[in-house]
CSV table of C-alpha atoms in Angstrom, one decimal:
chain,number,residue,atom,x,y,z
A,1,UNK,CA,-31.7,59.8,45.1
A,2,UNK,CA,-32.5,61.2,41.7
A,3,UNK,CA,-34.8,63.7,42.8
A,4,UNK,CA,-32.8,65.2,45.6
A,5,UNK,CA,-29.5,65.1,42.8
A,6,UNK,CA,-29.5,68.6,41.3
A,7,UNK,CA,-29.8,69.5,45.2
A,8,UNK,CA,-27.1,67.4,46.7
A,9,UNK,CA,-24.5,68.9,43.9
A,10,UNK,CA,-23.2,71.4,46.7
A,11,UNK,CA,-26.1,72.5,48.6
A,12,UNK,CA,-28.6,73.5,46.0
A,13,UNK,CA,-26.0,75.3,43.9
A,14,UNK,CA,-24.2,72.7,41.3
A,15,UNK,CA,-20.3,73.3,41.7
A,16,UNK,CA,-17.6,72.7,38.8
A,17,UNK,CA,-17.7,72.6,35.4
A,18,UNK,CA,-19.2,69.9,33.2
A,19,UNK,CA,-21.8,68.8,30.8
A,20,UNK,CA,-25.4,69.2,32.0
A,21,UNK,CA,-24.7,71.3,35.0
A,22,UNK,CA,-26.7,73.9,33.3
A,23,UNK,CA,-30.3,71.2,33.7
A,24,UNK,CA,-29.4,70.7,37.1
A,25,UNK,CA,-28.9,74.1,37.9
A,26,UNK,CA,-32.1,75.1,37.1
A,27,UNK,CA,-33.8,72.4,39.0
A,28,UNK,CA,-32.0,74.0,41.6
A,29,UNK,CA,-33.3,77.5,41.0
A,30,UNK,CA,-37.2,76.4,39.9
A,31,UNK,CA,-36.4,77.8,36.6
A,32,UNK,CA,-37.3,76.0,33.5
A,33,UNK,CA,-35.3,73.6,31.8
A,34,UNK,CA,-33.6,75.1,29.0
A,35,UNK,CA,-34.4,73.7,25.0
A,36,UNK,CA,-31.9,71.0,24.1
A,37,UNK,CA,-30.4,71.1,20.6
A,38,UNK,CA,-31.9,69.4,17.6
A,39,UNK,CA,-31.1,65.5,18.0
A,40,UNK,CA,-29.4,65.8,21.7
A,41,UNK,CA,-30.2,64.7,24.9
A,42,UNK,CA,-29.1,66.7,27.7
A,43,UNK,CA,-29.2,64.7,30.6
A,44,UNK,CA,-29.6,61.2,30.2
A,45,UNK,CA,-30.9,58.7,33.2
A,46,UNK,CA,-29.9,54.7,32.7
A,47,UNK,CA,-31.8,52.2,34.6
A,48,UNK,CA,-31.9,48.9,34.9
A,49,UNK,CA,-35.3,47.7,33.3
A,50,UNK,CA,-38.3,49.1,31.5
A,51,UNK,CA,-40.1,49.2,35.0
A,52,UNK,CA,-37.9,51.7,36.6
A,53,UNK,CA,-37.7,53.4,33.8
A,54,UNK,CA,-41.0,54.6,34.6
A,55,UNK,CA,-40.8,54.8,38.5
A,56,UNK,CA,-37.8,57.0,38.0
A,57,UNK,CA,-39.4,59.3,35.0
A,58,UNK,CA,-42.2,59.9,37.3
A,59,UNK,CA,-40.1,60.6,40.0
A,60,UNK,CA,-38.3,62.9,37.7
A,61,UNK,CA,-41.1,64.4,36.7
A,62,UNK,CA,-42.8,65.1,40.5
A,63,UNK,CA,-39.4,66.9,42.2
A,64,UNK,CA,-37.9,68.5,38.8
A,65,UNK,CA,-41.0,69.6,37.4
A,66,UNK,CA,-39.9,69.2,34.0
A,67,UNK,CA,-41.4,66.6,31.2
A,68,UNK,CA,-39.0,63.4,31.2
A,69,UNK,CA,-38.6,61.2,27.6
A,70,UNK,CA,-39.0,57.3,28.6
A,71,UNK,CA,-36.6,55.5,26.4
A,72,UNK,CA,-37.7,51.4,26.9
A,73,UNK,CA,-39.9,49.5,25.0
A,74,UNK,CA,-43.4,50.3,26.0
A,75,UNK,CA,-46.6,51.7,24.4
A,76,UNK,CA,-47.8,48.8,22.4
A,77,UNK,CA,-47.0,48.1,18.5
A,78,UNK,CA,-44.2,46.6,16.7
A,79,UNK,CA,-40.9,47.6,18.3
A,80,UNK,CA,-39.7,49.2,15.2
A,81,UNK,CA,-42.4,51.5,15.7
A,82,UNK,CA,-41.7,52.5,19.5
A,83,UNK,CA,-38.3,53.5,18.1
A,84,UNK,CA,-39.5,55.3,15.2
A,85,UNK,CA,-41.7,57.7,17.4
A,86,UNK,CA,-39.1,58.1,20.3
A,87,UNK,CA,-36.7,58.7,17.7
A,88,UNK,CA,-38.4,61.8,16.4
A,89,UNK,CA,-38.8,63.1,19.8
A,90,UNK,CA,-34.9,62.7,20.1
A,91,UNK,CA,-34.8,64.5,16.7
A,92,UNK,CA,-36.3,67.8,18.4
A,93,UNK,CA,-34.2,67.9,21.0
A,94,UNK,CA,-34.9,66.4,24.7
A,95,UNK,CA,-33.7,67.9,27.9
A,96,UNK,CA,-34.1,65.3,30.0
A,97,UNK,CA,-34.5,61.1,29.2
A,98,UNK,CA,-34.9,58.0,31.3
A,99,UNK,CA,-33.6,55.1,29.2
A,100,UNK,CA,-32.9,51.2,29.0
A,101,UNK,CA,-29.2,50.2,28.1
A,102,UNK,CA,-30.5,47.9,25.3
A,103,UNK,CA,-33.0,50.9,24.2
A,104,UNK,CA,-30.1,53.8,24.0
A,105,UNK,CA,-27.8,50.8,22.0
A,106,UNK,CA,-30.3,50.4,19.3
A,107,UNK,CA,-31.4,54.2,18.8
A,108,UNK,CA,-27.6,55.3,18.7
A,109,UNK,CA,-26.9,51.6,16.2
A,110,UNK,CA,-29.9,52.9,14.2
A,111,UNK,CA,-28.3,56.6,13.8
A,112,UNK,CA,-31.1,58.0,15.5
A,113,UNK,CA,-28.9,59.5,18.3
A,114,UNK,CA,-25.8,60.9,18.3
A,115,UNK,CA,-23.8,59.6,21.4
A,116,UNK,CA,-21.7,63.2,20.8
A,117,UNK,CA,-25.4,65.0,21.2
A,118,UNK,CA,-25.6,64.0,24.8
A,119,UNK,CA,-23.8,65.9,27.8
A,120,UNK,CA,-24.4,64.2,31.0
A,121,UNK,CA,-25.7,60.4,31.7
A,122,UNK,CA,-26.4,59.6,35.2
A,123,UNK,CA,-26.3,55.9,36.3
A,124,UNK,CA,-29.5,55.2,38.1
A,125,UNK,CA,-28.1,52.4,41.2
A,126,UNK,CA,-31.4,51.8,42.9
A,127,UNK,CA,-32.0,48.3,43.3
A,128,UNK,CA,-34.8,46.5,41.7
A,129,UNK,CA,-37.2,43.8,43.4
A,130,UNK,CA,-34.6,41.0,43.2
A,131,UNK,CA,-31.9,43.5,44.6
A,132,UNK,CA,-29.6,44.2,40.8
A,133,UNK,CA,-29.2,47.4,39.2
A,134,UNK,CA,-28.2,48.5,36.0
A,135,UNK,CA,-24.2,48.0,36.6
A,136,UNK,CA,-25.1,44.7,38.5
A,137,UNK,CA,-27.6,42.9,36.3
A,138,UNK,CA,-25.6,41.2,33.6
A,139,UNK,CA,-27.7,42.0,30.3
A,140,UNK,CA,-27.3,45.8,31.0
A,141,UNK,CA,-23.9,45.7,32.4
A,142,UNK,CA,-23.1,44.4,28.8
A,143,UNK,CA,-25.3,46.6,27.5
A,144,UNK,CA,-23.7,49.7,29.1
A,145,UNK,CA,-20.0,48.5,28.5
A,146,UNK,CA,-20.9,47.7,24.9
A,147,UNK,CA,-21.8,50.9,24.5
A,148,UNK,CA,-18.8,52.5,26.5
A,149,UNK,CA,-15.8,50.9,24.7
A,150,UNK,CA,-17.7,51.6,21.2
A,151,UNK,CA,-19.1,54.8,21.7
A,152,UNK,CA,-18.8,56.6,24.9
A,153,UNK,CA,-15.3,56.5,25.8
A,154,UNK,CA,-13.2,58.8,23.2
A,155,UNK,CA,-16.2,61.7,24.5
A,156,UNK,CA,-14.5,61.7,27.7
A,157,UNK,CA,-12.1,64.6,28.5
A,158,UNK,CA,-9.4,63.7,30.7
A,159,UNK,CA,-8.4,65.3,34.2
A,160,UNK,CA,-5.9,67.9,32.2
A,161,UNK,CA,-9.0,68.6,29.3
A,162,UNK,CA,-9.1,72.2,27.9
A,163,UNK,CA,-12.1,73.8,29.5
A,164,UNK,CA,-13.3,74.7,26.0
A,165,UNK,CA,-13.4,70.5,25.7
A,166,UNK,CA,-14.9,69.8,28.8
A,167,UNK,CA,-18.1,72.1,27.8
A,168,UNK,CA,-18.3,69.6,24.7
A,169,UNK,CA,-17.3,66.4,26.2
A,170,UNK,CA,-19.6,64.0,28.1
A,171,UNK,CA,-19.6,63.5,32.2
A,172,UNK,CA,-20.6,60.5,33.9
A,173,UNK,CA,-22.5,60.8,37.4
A,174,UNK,CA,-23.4,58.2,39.8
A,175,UNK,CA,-27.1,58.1,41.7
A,176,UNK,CA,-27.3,55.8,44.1
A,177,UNK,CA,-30.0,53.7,45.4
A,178,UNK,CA,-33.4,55.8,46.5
């Protein structure tokens, strides 16, 4: 599950090298989250629907004790506003996000995020009401190989990348189903 991640990555201490370790390694150790750069996003959750979203944020929230960035539409208003104001969160720097496939497409289409300004996105596989999740339910399967082939995919290193690259490339991890 998401909340037992950062303790499953080799018994409470997070082993190898990549982007984000650094989040989950304070989870580990109940220290606070460290400040993300201006305009990244340090680790990234993707989930299947604007519902789980928020069940995982919260669950996020309760075992990680850290503040979590929803990234769906929600909140009321025109749409273009949502973006707008999640947008300027993004701009100050987030440690941790819970988004949408179709969300993340349109703040990274409308320049407001950097796919190069985020260092780990995990893959949230729990299964919704009608048993699909975000790699099995076809809009965001689209959604997320969209944004793979166009955005994602020259960001990460390969299995003989420079160390130096890997601390500036992108990982991919995996959760599966809570």
């Amino acid at each position: 599950t998401l909340a037992a991640l950062p303790k499953q990555l080799k018994g409470g201490k997070v082993d190898g090298h990549f982007p984000g370790r650094d989040v989950l390694q304070c989870v580990c150790d109940g220290k606070p989250l460290p400040k993300a750069a201006s305009g990244a996003i340090t680790v990234l959750v993707l989930c299947s629907s604007t519902e789980r979203v928020f069940a995982v944020k919260a669950e996020i929230e309760e075992s990680w004790k850290c503040k979590t960035l929803a990234l769906a539409a929600h909140g009321g208003g025109r749409k273009r506003d949502q973006v707008a104001r999640q947008a300027k969160t993004i701009a100050a720097g987030v440690s941790v996000a819970v988004a949408t496939p179709a969300r993340l497409l349109r703040l990274v289409s409308e320049d407001h995020l950097d796919p190069k300004n985020v260092s780990l996105i995990v893959f949230d596989l729990a299964r919704d009401r009608k048993q699909r999740d975000v790699l099995t339910l076809q809009e965001t399967r689209g959604d997320f190989f969209k944004m793979l082939r166009q955005q994602l995919a020259t960001l990460l290193p390969g299995k003989d990348s420079p160390r130096a690259l890997i601390d500036r490339s992108l990982a991919l991890l995996l959760c599966g189903a809570s």
